[in-house]
Coordinates of C-alpha atoms and ligand atoms in Angstrom, one line a residue:
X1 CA -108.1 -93.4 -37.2
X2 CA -104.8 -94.5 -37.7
X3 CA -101.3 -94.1 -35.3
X4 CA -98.2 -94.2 -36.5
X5 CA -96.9 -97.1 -34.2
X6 CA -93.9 -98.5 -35.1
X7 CA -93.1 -100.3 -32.1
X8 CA -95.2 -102.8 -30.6
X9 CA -98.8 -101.7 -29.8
X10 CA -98.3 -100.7 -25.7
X11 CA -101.7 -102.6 -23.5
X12 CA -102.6 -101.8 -20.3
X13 CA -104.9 -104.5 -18.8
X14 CA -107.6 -102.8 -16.9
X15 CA -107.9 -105.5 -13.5
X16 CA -106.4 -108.0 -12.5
X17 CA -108.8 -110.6 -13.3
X18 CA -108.6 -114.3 -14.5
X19 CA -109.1 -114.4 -17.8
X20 CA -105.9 -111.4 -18.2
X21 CA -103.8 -114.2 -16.9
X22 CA -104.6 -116.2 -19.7
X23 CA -104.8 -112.9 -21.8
X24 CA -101.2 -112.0 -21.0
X25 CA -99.7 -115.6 -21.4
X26 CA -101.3 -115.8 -24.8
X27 CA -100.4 -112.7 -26.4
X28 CA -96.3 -112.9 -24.8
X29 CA -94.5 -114.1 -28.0
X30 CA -96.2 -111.3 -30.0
X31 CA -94.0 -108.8 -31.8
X32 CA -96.6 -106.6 -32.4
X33 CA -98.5 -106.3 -28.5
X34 CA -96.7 -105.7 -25.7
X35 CA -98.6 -105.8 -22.0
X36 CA -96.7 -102.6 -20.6
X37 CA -99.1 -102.1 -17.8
X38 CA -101.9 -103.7 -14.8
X39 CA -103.8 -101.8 -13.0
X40 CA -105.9 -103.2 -9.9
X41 CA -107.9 -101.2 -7.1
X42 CA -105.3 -103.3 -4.9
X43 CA -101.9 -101.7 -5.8
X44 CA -100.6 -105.1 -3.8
X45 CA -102.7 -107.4 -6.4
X46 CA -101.2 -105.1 -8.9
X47 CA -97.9 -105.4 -8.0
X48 CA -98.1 -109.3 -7.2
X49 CA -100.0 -110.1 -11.0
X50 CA -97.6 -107.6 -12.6
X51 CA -94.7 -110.2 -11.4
X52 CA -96.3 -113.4 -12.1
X53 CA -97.5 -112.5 -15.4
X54 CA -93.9 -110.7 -16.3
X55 CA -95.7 -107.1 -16.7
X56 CA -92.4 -104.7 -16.3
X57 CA -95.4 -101.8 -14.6
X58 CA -98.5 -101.6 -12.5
X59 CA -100.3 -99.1 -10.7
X60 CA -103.0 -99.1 -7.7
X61 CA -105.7 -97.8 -9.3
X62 CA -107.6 -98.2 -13.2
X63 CA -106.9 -93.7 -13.3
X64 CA -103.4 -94.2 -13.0
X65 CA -103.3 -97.0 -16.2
X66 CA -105.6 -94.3 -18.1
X67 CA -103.8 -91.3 -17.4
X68 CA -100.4 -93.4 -18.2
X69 CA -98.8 -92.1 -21.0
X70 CA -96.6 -95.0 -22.1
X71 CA -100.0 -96.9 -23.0
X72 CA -101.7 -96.7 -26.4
X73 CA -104.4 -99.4 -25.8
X74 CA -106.3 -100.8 -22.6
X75 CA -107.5 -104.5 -22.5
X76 CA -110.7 -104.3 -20.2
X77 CA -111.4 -107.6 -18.4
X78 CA -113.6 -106.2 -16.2
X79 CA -117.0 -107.7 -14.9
X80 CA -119.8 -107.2 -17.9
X81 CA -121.3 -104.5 -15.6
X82 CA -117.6 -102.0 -16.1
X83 CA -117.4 -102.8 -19.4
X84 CA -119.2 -99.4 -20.5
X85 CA -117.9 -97.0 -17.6
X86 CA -114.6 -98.1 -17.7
X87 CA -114.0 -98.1 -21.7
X88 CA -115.5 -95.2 -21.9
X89 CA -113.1 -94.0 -19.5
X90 CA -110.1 -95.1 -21.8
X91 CA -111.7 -93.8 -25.1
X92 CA -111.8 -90.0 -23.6
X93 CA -108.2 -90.5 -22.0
X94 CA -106.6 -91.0 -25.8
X95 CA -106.2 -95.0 -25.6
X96 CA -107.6 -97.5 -27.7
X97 CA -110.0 -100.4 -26.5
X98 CA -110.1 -103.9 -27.0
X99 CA -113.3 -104.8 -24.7
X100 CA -114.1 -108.4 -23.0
X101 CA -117.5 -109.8 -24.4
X102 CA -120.1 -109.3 -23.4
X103 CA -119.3 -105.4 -24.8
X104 CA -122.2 -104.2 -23.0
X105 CA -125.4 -104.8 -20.1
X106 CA -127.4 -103.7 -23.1
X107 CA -127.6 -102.3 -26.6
X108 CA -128.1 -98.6 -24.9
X109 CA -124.8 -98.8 -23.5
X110 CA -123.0 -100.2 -26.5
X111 CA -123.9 -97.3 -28.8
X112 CA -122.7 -95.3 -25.9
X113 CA -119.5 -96.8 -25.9
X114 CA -119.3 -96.3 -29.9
X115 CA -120.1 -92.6 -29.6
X116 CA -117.5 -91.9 -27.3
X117 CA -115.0 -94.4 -29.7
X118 CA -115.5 -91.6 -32.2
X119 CA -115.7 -88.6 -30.7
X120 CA -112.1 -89.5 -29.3
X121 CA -111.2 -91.1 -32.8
X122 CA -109.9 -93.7 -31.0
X123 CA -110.8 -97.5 -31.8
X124 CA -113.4 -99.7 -29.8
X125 CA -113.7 -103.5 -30.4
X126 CA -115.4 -106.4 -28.7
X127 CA -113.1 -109.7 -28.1
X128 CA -114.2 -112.5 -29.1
X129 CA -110.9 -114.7 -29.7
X130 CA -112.7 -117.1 -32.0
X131 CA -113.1 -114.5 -34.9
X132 CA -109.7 -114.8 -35.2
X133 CA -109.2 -118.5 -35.6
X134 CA -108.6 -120.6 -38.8
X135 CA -111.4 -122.7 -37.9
X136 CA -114.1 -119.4 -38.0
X137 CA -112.2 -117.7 -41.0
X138 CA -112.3 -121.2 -43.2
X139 CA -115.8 -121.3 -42.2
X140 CA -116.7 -117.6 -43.3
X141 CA -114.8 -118.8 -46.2
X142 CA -117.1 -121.9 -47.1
X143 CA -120.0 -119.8 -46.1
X144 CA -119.1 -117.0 -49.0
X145 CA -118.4 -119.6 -51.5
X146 CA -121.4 -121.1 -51.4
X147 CA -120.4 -124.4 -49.8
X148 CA -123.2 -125.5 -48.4
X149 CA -125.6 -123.6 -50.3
X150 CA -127.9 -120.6 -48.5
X151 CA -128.5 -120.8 -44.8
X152 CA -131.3 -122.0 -44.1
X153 CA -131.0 -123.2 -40.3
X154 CA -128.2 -122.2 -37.8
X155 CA -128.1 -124.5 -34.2
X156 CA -124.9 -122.4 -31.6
X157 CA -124.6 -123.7 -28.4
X158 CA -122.3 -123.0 -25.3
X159 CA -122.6 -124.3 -22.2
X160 CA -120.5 -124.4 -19.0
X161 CA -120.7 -125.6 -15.4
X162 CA -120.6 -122.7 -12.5
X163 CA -121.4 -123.2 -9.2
X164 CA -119.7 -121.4 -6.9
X165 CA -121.2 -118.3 -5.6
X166 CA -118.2 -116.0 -5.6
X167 CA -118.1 -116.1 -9.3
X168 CA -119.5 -112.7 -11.2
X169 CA -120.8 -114.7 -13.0
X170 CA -123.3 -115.7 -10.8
X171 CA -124.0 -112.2 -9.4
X172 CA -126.8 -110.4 -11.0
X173 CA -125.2 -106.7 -9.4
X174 CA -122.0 -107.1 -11.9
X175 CA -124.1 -108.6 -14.7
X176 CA -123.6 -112.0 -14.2
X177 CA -125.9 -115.1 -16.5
X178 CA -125.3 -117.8 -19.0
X179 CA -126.7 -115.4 -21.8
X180 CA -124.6 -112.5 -21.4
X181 CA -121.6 -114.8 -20.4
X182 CA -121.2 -117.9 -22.6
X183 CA -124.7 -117.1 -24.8
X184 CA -123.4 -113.7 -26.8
X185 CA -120.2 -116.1 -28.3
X186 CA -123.2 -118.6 -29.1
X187 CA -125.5 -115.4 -31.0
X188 CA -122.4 -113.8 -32.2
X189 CA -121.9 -116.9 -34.3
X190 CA -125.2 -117.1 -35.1
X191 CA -125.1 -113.7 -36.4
X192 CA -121.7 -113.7 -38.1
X193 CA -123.1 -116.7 -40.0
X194 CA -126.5 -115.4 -41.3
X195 CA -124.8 -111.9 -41.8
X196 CA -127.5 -110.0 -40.5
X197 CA -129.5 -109.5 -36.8
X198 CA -132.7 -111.2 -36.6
X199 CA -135.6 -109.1 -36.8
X200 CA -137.9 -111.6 -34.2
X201 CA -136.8 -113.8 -31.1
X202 CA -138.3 -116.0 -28.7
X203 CA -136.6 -117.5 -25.5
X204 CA -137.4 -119.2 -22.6
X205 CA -134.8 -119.7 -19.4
X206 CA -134.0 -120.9 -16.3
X207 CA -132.9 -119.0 -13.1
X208 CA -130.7 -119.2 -10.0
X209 CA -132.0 -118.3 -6.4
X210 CA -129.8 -115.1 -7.1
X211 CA -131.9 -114.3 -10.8
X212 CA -129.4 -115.0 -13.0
X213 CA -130.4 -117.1 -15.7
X214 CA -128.6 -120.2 -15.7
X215 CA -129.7 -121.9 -19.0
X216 CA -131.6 -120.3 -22.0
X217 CA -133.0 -121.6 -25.2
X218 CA -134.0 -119.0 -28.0
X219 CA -135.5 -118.8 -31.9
X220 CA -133.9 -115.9 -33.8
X221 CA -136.1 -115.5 -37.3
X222 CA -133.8 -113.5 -39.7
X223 CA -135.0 -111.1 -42.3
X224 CA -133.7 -113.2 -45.0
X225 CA -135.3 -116.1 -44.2
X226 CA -133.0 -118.0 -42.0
X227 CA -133.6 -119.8 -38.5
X228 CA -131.1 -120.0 -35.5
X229 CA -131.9 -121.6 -32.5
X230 CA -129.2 -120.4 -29.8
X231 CA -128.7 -121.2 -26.0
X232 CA -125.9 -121.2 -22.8
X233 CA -125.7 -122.7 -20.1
X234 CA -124.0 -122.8 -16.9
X235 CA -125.7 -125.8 -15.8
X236 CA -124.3 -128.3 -18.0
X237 CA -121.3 -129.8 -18.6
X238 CA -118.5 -128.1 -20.8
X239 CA -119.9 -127.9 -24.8
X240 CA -119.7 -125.3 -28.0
X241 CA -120.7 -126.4 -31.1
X242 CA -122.5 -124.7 -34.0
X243 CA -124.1 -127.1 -36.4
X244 CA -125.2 -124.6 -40.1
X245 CA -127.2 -126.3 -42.1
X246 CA -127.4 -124.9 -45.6
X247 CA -129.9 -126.1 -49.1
X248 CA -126.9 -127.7 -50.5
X249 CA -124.6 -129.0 -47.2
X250 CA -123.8 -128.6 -43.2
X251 CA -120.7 -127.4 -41.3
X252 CA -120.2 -128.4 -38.0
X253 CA -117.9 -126.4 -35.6
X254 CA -116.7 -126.3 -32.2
X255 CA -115.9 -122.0 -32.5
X256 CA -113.0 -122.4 -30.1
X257 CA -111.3 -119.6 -28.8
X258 CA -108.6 -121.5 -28.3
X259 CA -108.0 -125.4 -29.7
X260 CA -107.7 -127.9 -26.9
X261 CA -105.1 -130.0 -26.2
X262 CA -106.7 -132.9 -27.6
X263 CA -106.0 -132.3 -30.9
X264 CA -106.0 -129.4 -34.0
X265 CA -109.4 -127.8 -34.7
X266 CA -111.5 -128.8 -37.1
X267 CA -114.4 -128.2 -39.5
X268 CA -116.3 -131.0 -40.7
X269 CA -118.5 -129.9 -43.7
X270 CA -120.8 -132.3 -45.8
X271 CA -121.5 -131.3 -49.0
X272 CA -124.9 -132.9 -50.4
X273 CA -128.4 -133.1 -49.5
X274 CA -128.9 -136.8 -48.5
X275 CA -127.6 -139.3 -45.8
X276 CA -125.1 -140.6 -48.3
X277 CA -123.0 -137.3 -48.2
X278 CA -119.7 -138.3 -46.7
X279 CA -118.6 -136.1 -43.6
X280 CA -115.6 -134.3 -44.6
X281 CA -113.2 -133.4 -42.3
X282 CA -110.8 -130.2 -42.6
X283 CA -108.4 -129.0 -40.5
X284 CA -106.7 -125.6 -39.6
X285 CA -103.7 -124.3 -38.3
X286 CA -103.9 -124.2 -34.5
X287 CA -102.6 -120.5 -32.4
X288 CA -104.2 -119.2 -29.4
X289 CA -107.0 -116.9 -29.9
X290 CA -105.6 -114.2 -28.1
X291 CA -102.5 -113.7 -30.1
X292 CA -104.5 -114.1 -33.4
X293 CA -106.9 -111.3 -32.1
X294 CA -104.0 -108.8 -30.6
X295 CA -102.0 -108.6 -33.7
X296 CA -105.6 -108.2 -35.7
X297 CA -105.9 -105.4 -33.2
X298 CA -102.5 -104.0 -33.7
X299 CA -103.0 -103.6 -37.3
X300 CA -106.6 -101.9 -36.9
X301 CA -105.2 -99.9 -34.8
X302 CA -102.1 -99.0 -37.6
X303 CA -103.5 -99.6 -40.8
X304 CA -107.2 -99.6 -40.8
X305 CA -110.4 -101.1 -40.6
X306 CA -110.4 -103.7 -43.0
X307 CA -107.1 -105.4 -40.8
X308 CA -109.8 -106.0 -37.9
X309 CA -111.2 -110.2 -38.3
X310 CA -113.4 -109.6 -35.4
X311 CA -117.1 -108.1 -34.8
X312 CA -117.0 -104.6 -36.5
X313 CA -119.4 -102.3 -34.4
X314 CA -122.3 -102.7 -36.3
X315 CA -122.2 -106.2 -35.6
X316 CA -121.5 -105.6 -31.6
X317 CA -124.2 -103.1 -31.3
X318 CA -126.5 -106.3 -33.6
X319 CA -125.2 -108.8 -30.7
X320 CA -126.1 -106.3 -28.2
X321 CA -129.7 -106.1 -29.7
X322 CA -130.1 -109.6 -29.9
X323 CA -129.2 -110.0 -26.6
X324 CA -131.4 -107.9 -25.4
X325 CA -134.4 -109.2 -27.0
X326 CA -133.3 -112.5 -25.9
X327 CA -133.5 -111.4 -22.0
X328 CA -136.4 -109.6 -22.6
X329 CA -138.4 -112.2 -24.0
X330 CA -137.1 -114.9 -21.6
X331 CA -138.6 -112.4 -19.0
X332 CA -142.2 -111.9 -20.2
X333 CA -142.9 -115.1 -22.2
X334 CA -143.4 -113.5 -25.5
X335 CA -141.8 -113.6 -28.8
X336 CA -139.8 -109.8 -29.3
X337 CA -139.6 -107.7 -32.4
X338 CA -136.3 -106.2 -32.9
X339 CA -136.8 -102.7 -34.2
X340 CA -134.1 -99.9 -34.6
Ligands
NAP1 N1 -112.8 -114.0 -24.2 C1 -112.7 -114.9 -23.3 O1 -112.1 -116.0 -23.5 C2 -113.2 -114.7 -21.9 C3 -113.0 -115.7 -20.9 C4 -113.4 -115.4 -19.6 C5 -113.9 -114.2 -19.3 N2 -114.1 -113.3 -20.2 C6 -114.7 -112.0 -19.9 O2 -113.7 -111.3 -19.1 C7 -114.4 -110.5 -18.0 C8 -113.8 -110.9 -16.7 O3 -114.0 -112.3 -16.5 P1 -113.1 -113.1 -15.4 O4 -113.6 -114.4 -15.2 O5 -111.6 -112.9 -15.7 O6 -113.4 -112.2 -14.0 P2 -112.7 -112.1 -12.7 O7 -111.5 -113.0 -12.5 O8 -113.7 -112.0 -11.6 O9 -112.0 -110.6 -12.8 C9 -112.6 -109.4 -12.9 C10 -111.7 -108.3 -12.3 O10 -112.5 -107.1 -12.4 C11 -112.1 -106.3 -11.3 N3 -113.3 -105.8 -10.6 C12 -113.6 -104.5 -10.5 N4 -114.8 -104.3 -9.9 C13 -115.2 -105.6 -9.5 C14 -116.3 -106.0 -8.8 N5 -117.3 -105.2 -8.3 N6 -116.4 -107.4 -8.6 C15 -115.5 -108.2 -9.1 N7 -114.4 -107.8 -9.8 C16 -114.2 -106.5 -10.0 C17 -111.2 -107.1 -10.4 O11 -109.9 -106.7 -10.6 P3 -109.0 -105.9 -9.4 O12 -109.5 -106.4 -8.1 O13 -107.6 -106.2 -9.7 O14 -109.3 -104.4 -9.6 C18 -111.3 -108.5 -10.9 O15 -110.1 -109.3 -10.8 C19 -115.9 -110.8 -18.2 O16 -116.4 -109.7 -19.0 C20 -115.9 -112.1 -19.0 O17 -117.1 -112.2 -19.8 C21 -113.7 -113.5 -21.5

């Protein structure tokens, strides 16, 4: 479903949380997004994150932002555990959503969320700022011209250090854990390259006193005969790398959702089967990950589907699954058979 926008797209962010900070001061030089609106259950925190981040409205609670006529779309930061309520929410009040990742606790909730998307007609997408880089579009790019040959094995890691205890992310109640937290950017990679869900995974983890997982390492087997070994961390220092390993080449890449300050991103591909193939470094335009995946947004929301570079819902609901199977297996020891 298409609006007729033809001013800037109008977001509400739903919380004031952390990573809206960074959300807002990414997306500010866009034409095409606006933040209009910030809603907190503190209409204080509201007020005080409305004038630090230059956000011209706020309101004390998340039903005033939803019942707010002035916005067309709702950025919802909220812990993993909100995401499904709170979207939902949005959907039936008219607005558009553009969802933190995790989308979802589980797969369950996910199709949830996309039944309500279109039964309001309204449009429902995971954020995962990385889809929207140059370094993961070049690297679909390779991928369909045959670059490196057919997938064969597929390596995504992501790992993070998190200690303290006031975190959500370390809090089981809000849906707090390295898989659902760093681990679904490290399987949504792993799914975007094989291009389908894997039909068997295996997983083993380690756990907090709280019983959060804090590491896990898991074997996705994909229908068409690829391998992905996959795994998050917060017990480790910072790394995210994906290393794809094809019949005819590899590509190594960092899938940043940003590019650091170090230097542009990069793809390094070698094309060849033996040690002698030379590493071959290209590299992409640099842009925040945000604004890349607000104007994609935009124009999904005003001209259509295929404007959208990020996870379509088929592919969220396939990252949902997988992370379930993932959890469920690092729970009972055995190997799970994703069936739908
Ligand atoms: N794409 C990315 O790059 C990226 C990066 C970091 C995080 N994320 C995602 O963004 C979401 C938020 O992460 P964050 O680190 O920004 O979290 P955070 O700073 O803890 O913010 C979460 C916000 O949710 C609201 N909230 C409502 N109920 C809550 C509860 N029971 N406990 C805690 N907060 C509650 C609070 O806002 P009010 O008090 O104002 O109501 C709070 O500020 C998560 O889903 C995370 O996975 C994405």
């Amino acid at each position: 479903m298409n609006d007729p926008i033809s001013r800037p797209l109008r977001l509400g962010v739903l919380g004031a949380a952390n990573i809206a900070r960074a959300f807002t001061s990414g997306v500010a030089s866009s034409q095409a997004v606006t933040v209009a609106a910030v809603a907190s259950r503190d209409a204080g925190k509201a007020e005080r994150f409305a004038q630090e981040c230059g956000i011209p409205r706020f309101h004390g609670s998340y039903d005033a932002l939803l019942a707010d006529p002035e916005i067309d779309a709702i950025y919802n930061p909220l812990p993993n555990s909100l995401h499904a309520e709170w979207s939902i929410r949005a959907l039936e009040a008219g607005k558009h959503v553009l969802c933190e990742k995790p989308l979802a606790m589980n797969a369950a909730e996910a199709r949830a969320m996309f039944a309500a998307a279109r039964q309001a007609g309204r449009h429902l997408v995971e954020a995962y700022p990385y889809r929207a880089q140059a370094q993961t579009l070049k690297l679909s790019a390779l991928l369909k011209e045959g670059a490196i040959g057919k997938v064969q094995l597929i390596r995504s890691s992501f790992g993070v250090a998190f200690s303290d205890p006031a975190n959500i992310r370390l809090k089981p109640e809000v849906g707090g854990g390295s898989l659902l937290d760093v681990g679904s950017y490290a399987v949504s990679l792993a799914l975007l390259v094989a291009g389908e869900r894997p039909d068997r995974v295996s997983a083993v983890a380690r756990w907090s006193e709280t019983g959060v997982d804090m590491s896990v390492a898991a074997t996705l087997e994909f229908p068409g005969g690829a391998l992905a070994q996959v795994s998050s961390s917060f017990a480790t220092a910072y790394h995210r790398h994906a290393l794809i390993s094809g019949d005819r080449g590899t590509i190594e890449t960092t899938y940043l959702n940003h590019p650091p300050a170090g230097g542009p991103p990069i793809l390094t591909i070698r094309r060849g089967t033996t040690v002698a193939a030379v590493p071959e470094i290209i590299e992409v335009p640099p842009g925040n990950g945000f604004l890349a995946e607000v104007e994609s947004f935009q124009r999904l929301v005003t001209q259509g589907e295929a404007h959208w570079t990020g996870a379509t819902p088929a592919q969220s609901i396939d990252i949902a699954l997988t992370l379930d199977a993932i959890a469920l297996s690092a729970r009972s020891g055995t190997a799970i058979r994703i069936e739908v």
